[in-house]
PDB file of C-alpha atoms in Angstrom:
ATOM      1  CA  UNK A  69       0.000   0.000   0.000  1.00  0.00           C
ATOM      2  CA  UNK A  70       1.440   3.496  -0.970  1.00  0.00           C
ATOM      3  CA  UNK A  71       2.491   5.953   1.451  1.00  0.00           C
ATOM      4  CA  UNK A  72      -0.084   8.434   2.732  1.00  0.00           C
ATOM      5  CA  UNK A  73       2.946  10.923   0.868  1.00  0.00           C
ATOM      6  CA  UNK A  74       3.063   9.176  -2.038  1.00  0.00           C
ATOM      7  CA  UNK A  75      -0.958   9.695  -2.517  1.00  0.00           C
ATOM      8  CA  UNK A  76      -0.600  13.112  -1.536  1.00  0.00           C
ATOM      9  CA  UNK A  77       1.985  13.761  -4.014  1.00  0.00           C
ATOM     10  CA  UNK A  78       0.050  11.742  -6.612  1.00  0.00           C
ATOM     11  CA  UNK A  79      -3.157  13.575  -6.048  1.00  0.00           C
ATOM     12  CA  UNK A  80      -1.449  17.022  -6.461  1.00  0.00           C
ATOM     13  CA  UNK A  81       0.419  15.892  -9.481  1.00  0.00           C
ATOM     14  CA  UNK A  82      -2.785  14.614 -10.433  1.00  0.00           C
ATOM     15  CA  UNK A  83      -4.957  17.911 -10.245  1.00  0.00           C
ATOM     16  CA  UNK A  84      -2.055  20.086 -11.706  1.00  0.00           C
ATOM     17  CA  UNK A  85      -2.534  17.439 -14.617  1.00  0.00           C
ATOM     18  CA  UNK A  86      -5.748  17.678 -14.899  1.00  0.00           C
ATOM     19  CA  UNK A  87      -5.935  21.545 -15.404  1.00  0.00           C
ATOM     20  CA  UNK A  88      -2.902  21.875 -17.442  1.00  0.00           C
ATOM     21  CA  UNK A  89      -4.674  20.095 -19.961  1.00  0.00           C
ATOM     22  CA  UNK A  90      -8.117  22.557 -19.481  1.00  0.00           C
ATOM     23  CA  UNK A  91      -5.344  25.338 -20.441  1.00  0.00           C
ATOM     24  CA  UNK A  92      -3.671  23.463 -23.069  1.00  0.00           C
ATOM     25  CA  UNK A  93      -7.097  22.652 -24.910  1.00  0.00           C
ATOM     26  CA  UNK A  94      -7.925  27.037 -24.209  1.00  0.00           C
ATOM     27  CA  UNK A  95      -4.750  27.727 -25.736  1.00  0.00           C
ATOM     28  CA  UNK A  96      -5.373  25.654 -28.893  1.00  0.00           C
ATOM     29  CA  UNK A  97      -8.573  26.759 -29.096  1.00  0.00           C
ATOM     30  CA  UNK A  98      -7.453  30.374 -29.430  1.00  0.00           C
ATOM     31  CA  UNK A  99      -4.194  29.787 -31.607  1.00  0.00           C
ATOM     32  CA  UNK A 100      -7.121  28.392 -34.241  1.00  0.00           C
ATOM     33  CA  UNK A 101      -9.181  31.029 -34.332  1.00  0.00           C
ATOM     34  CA  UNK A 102      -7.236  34.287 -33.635  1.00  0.00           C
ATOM     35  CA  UNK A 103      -4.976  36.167 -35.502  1.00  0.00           C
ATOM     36  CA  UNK A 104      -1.590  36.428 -34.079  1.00  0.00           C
ATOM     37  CA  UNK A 105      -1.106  39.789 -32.718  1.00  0.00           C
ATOM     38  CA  UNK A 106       0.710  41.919 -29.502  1.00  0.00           C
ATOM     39  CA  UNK A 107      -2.713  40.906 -27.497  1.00  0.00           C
ATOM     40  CA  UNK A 108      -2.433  36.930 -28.878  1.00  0.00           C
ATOM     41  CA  UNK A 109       1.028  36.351 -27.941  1.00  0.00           C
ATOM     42  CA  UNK A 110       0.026  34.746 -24.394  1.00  0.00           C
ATOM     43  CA  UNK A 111      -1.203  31.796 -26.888  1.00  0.00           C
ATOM     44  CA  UNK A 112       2.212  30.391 -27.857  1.00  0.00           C
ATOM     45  CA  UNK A 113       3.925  30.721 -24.609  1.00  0.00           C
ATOM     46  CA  UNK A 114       0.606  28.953 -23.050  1.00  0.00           C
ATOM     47  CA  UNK A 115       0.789  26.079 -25.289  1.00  0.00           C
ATOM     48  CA  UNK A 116       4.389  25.790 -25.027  1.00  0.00           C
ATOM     49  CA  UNK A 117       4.225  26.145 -21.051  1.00  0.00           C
ATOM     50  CA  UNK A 118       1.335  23.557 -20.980  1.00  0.00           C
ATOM     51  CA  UNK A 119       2.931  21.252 -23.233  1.00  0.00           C
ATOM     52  CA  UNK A 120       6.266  21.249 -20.802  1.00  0.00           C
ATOM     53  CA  UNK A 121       3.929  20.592 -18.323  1.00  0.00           C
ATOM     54  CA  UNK A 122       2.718  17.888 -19.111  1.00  0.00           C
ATOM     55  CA  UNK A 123       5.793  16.138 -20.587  1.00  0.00           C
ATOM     56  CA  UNK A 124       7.359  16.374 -17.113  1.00  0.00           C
ATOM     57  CA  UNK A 125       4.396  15.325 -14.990  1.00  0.00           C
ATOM     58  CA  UNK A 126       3.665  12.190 -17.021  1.00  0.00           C
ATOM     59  CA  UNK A 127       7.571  11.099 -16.662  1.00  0.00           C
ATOM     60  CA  UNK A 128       7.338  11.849 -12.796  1.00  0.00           C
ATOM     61  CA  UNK A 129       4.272   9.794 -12.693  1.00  0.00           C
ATOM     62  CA  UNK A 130       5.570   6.558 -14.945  1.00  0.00           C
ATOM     63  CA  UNK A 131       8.916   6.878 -13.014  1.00  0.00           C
ATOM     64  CA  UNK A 132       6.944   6.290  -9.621  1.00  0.00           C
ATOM     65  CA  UNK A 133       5.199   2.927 -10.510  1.00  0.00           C
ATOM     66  CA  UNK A 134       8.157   1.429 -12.012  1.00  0.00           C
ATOM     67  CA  UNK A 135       8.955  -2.029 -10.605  1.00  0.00           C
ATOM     68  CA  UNK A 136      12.573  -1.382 -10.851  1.00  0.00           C
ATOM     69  CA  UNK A 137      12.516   1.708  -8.559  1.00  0.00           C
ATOM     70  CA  UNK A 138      11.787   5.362  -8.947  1.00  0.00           C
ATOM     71  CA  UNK A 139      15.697   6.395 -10.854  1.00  0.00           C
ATOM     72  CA  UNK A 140      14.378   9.920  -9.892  1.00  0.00           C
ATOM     73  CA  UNK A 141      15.946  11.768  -7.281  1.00  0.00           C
ATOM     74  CA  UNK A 142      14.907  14.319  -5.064  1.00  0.00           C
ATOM     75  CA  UNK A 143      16.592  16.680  -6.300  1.00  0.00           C
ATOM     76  CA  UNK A 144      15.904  16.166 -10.054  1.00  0.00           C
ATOM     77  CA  UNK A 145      12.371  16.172  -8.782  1.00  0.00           C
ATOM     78  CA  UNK A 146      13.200  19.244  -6.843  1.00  0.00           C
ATOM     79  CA  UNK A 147      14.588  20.526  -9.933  1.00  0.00           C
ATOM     80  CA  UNK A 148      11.942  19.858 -12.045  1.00  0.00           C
ATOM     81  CA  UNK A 149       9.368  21.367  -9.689  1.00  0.00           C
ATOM     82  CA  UNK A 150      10.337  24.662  -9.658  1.00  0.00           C
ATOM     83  CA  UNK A 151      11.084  24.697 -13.360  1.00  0.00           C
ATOM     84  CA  UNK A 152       7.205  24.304 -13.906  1.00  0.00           C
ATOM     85  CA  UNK A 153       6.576  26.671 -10.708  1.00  0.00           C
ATOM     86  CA  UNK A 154       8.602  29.333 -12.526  1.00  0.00           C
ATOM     87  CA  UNK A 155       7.011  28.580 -15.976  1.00  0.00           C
ATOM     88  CA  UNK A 156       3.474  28.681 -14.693  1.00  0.00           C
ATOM     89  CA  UNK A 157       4.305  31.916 -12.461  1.00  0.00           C
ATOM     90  CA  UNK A 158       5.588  34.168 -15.796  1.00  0.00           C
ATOM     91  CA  UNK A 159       2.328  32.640 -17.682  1.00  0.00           C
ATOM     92  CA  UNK A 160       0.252  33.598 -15.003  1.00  0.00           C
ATOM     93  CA  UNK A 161       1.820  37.025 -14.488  1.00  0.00           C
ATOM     94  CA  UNK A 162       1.647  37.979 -17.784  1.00  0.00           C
ATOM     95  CA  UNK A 163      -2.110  36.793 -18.098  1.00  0.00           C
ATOM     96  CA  UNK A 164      -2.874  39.126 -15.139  1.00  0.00           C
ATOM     97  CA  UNK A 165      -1.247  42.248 -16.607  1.00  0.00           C
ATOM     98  CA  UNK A 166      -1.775  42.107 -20.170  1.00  0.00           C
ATOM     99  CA  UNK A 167      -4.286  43.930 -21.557  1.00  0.00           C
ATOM    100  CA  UNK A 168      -5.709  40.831 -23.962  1.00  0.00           C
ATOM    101  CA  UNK A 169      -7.924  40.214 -20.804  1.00  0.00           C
ATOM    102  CA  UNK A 170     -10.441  43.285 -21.681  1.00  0.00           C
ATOM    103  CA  UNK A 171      -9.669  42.789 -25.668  1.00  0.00           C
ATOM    104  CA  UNK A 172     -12.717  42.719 -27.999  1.00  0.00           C
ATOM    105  CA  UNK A 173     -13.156  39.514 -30.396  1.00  0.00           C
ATOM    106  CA  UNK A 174     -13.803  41.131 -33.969  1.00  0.00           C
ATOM    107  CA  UNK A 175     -14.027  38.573 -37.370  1.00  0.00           C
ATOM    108  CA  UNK A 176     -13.712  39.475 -40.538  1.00  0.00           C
ATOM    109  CA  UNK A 177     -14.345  37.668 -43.567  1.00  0.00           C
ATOM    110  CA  UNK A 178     -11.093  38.190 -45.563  1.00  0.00           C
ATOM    111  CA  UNK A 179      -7.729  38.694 -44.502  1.00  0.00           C
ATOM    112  CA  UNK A 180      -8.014  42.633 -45.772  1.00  0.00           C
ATOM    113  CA  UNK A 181     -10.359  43.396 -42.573  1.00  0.00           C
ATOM    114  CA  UNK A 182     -12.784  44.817 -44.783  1.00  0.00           C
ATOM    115  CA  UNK A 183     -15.968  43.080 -43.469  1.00  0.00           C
ATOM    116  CA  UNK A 184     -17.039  42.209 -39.759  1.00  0.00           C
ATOM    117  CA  UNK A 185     -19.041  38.818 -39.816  1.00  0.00           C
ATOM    118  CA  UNK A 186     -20.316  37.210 -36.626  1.00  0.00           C
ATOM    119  CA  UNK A 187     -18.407  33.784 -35.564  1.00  0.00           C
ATOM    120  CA  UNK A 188     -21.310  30.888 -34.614  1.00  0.00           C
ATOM    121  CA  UNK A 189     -19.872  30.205 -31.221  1.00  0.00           C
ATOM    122  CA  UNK A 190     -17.220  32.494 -30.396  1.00  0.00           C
ATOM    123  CA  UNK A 191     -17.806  35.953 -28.970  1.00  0.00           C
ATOM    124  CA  UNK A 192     -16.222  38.533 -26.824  1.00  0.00           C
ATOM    125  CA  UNK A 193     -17.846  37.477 -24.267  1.00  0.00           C
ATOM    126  CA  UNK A 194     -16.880  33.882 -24.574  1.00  0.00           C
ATOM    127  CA  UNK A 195     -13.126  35.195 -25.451  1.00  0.00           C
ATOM    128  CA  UNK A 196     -12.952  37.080 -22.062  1.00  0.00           C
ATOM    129  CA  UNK A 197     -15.070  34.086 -20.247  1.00  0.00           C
ATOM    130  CA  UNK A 198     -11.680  31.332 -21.713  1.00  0.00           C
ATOM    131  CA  UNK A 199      -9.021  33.736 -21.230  1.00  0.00           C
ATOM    132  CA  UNK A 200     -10.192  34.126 -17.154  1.00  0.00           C
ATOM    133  CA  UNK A 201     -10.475  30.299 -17.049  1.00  0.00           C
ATOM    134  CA  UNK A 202      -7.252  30.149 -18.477  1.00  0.00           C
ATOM    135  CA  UNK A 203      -5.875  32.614 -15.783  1.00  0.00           C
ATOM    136  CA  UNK A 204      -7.373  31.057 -13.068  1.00  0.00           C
ATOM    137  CA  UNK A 205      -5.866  27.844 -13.395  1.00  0.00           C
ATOM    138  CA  UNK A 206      -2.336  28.854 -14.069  1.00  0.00           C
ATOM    139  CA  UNK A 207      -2.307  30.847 -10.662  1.00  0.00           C
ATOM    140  CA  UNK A 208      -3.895  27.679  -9.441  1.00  0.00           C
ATOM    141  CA  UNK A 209      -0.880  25.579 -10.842  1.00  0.00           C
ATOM    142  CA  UNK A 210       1.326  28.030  -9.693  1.00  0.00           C
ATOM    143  CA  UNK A 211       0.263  27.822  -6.104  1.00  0.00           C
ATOM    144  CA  UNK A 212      -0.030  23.719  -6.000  1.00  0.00           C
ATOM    145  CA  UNK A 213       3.360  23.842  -7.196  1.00  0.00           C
ATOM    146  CA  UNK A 214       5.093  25.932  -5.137  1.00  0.00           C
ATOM    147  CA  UNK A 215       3.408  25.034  -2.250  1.00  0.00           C
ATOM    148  CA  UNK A 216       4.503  21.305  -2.992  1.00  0.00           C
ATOM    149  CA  UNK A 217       8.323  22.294  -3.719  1.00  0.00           C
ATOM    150  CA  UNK A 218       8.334  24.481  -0.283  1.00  0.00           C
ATOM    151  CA  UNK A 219       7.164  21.694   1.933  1.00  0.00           C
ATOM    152  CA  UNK A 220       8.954  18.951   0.094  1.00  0.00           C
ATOM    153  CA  UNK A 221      12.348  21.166   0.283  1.00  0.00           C
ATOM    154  CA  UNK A 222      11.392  21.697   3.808  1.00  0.00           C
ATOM    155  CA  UNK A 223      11.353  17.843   4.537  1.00  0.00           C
ATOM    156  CA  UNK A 224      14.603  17.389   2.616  1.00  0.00           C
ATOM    157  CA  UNK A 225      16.485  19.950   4.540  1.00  0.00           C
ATOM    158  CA  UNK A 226      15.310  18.445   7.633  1.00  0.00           C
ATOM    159  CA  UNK A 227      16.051  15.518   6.895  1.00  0.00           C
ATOM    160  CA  UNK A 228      19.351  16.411   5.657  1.00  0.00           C
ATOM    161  CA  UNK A 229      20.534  18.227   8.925  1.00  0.00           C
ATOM    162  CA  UNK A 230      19.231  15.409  11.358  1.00  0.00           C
ATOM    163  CA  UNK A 231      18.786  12.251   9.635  1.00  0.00           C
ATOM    164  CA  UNK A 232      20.498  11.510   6.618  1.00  0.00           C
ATOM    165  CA  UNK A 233      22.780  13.423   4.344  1.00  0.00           C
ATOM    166  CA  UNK A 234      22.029  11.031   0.911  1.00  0.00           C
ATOM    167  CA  UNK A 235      18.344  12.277   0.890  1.00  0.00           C
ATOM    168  CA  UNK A 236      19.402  14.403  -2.098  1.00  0.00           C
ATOM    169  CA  UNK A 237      20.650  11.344  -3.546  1.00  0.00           C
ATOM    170  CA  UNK A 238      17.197   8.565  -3.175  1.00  0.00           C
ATOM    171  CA  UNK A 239      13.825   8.784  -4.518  1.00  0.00           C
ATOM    172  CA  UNK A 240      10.761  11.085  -3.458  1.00  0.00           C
ATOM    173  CA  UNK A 241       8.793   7.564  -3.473  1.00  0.00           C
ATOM    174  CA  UNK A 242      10.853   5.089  -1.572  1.00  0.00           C
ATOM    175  CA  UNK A 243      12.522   7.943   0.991  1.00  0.00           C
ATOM    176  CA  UNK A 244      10.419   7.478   4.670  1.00  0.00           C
ATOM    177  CA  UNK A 245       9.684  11.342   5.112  1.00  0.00           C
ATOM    178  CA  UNK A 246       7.839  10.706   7.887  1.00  0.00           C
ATOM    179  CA  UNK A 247       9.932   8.034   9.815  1.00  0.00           C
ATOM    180  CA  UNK A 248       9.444   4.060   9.049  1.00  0.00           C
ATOM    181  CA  UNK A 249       6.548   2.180   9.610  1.00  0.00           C
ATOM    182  CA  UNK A 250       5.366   1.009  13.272  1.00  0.00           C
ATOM    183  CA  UNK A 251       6.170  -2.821  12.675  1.00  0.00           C
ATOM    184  CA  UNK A 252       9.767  -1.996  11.433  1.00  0.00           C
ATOM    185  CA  UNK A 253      10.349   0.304  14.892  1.00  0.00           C
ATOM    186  CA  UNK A 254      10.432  -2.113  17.435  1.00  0.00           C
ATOM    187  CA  UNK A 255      14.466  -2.309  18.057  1.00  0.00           C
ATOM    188  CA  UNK A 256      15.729  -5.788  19.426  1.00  0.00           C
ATOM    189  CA  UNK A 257      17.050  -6.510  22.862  1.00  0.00           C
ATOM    190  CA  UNK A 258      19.904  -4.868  24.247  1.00  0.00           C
ATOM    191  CA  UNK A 259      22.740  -7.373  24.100  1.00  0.00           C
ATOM    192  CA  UNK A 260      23.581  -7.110  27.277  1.00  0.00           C
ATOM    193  CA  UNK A 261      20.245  -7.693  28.627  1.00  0.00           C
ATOM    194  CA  UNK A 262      20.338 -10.902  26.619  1.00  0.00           C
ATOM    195  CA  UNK A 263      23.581 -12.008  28.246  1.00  0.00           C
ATOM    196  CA  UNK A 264      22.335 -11.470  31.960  1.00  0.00           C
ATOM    197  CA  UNK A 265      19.321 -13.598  31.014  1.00  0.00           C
ATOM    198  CA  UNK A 266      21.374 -16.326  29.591  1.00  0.00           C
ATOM    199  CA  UNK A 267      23.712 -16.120  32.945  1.00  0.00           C
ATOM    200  CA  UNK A 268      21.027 -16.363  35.247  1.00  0.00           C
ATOM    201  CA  UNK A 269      19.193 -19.094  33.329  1.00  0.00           C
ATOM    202  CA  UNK A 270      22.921 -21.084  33.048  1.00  0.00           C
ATOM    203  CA  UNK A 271      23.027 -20.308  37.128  1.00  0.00           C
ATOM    204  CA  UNK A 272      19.812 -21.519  37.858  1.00  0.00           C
ATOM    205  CA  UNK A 273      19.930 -24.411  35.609  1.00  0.00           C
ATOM    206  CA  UNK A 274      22.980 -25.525  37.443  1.00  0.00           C
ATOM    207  CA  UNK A 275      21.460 -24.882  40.628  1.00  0.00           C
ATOM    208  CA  UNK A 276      18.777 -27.144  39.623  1.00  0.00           C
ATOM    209  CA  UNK A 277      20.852 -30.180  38.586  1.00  0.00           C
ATOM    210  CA  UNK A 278      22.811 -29.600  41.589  1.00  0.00           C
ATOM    211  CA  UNK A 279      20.327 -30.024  44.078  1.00  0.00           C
ATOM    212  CA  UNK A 280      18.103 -33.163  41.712  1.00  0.00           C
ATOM    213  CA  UNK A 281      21.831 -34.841  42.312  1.00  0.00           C
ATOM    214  CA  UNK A 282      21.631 -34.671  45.652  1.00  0.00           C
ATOM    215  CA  UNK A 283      17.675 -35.787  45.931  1.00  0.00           C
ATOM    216  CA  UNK A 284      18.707 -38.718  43.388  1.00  0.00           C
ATOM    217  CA  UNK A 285      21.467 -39.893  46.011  1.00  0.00           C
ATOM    218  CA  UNK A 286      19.578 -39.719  49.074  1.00  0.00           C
ATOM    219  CA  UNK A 287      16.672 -41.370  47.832  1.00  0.00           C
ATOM    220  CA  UNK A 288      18.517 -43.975  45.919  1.00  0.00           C
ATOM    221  CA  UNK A 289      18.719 -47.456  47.438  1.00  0.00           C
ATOM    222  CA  UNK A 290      21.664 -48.844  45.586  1.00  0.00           C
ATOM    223  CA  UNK A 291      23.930 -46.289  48.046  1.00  0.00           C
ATOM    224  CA  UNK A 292      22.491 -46.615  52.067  1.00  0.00           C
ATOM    225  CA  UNK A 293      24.240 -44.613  54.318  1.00  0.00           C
ATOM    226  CA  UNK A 294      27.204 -46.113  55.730  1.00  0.00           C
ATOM    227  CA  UNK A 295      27.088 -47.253  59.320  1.00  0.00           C
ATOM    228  CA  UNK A 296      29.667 -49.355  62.042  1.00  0.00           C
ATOM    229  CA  UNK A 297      26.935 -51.263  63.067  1.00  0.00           C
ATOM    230  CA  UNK A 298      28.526 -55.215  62.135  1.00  0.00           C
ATOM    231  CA  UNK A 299      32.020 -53.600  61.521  1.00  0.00           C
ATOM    232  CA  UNK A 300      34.715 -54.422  63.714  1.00  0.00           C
ATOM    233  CA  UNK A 301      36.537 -51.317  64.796  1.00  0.00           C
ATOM    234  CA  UNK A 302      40.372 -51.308  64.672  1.00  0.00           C
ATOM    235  CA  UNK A 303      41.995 -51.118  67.540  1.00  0.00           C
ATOM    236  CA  UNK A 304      42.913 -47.544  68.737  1.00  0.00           C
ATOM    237  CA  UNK A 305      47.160 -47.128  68.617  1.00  0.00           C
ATOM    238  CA  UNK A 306      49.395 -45.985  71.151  1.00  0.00           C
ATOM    239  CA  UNK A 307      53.035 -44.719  70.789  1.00  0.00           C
ATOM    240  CA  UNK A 308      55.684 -45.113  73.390  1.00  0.00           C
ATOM    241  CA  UNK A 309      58.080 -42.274  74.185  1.00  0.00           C
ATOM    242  CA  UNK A 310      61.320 -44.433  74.152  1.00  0.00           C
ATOM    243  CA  UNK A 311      63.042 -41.073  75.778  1.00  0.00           C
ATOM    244  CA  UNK A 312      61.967 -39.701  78.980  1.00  0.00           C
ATOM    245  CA  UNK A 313      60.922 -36.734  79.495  1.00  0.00           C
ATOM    246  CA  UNK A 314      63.313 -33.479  80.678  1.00  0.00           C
ATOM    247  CA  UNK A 315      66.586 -36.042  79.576  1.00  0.00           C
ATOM    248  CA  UNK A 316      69.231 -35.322  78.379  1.00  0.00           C
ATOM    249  CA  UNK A 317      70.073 -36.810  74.877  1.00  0.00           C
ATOM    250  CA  UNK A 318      72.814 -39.758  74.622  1.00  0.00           C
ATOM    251  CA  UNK A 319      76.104 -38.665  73.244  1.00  0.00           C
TER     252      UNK A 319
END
């Protein structure tokens, strides 16, 4: 089962998807209809920005369900993050202060600009309606992303000062970010703990064999205790002082 950071990740990754390709379908909706012009020239930088987009998010996304392992680091990931934060930040900034936002839509029916015709299904209003969509979502993108590369560079740093130096160095996907998993804490017995256990069970096993030797012996037949009872008793031996006492010795 993934990592509550890994579906986190893959959610975000997921919704940044999701409207880059709402912008990218805008943006090729308005390269085929309007003329390129100073107020159109948010529509190739859009497509090219989306298209980035999602050429990077789809290999960050395959690279994370490999079987083989994710071969991308954190900081390649880091890297690539804040290349797409910075893209979507200029398209986002120049949506808000150009002046195509307020731009009327007018069609004409020759290249000259001689006549004004009326497009079936595309009108100022609907021109101003996409462009705001299109807006919206890159200061959406913008803020998902950024907000993702701050906390993640957060975590590495963190990581890097207390934990482990090679975070920089192992995937987003496999790195524990938020320590390991509760059946992989439990540390094993001190060793020494271990060895005063064994002593005292060596010790006490002795003790035990020890004293089921002695029951075995007094309660075993085959060796009674011994007694003089039927024994004759040796006589008890006396010496004789061949020198008396207070003499003094032969010369």
């Amino acid at each position: 089962m993934p990592s509550k950071f890994n579906i986190v990740r893959a959610s975000i990754y997921g919704v940044v998807l999701a409207w880059t390709v709402i912008c990218l379908a805008i943006a090729a909706h308005f390269q085929s209809l309007l003329v390129i012009t100073d107020l159109t020239r948010f529509v190739p930088f859009a497509i090219f920005v989306c298209s980035a987009s999602l050429l990077i998010l789809l290999i960050l996304l395959v690279c994370s369900v490999l079987r083989n392992g994710n071969p991308i680091s954190t900081r390649i990931e880091l890297g690539c993050l804040g290349l797409l934060g910075t893209f979507w930040l200029a398209l986002g900034a120049f949506l808000a202060s150009s002046d195509s936002e307020n731009a009327d839509v007018e069609c004409f029916s020759s290249e000259d600009g001689s006549e004004l015709v009326d497009a079936a299904g595309f009108s100022t209003d609907t021109y101003q309606a996409q462009y705001r969509v299109l807006e919206a979502f890159s200061l959406f993108n913008v803020i998902l992303l950024w907000g993702f590369l701050m906390f993640l560079l957060g975590m590495a740093l963190k990581h890097y000062y207390r934990v482990n130096r090679n975070v920089w160095f192992i995937s987003v996907t496999s790195y524990p970010w938020f320590g390991p998993k509760s059946g992989s804490s439990k540390l094993p017995t001190p060793v020494s703990t271990r060895s005063r256990s064994r002593g005292r069970g060596y010790t006490n096993e002795k003790a035990d064999t020890e004293l089921w030797r002695n029951k075995s012996r007094r309660s075993d037949s085959r060796y009674p205790d011994w007694s003089s009872h039927g024994h004759k008793v040796p006589a008890r031996a006396y010496t004789v002082d061949n020198y008396k006492r207070n003499a003094s010795p032969r010369r």
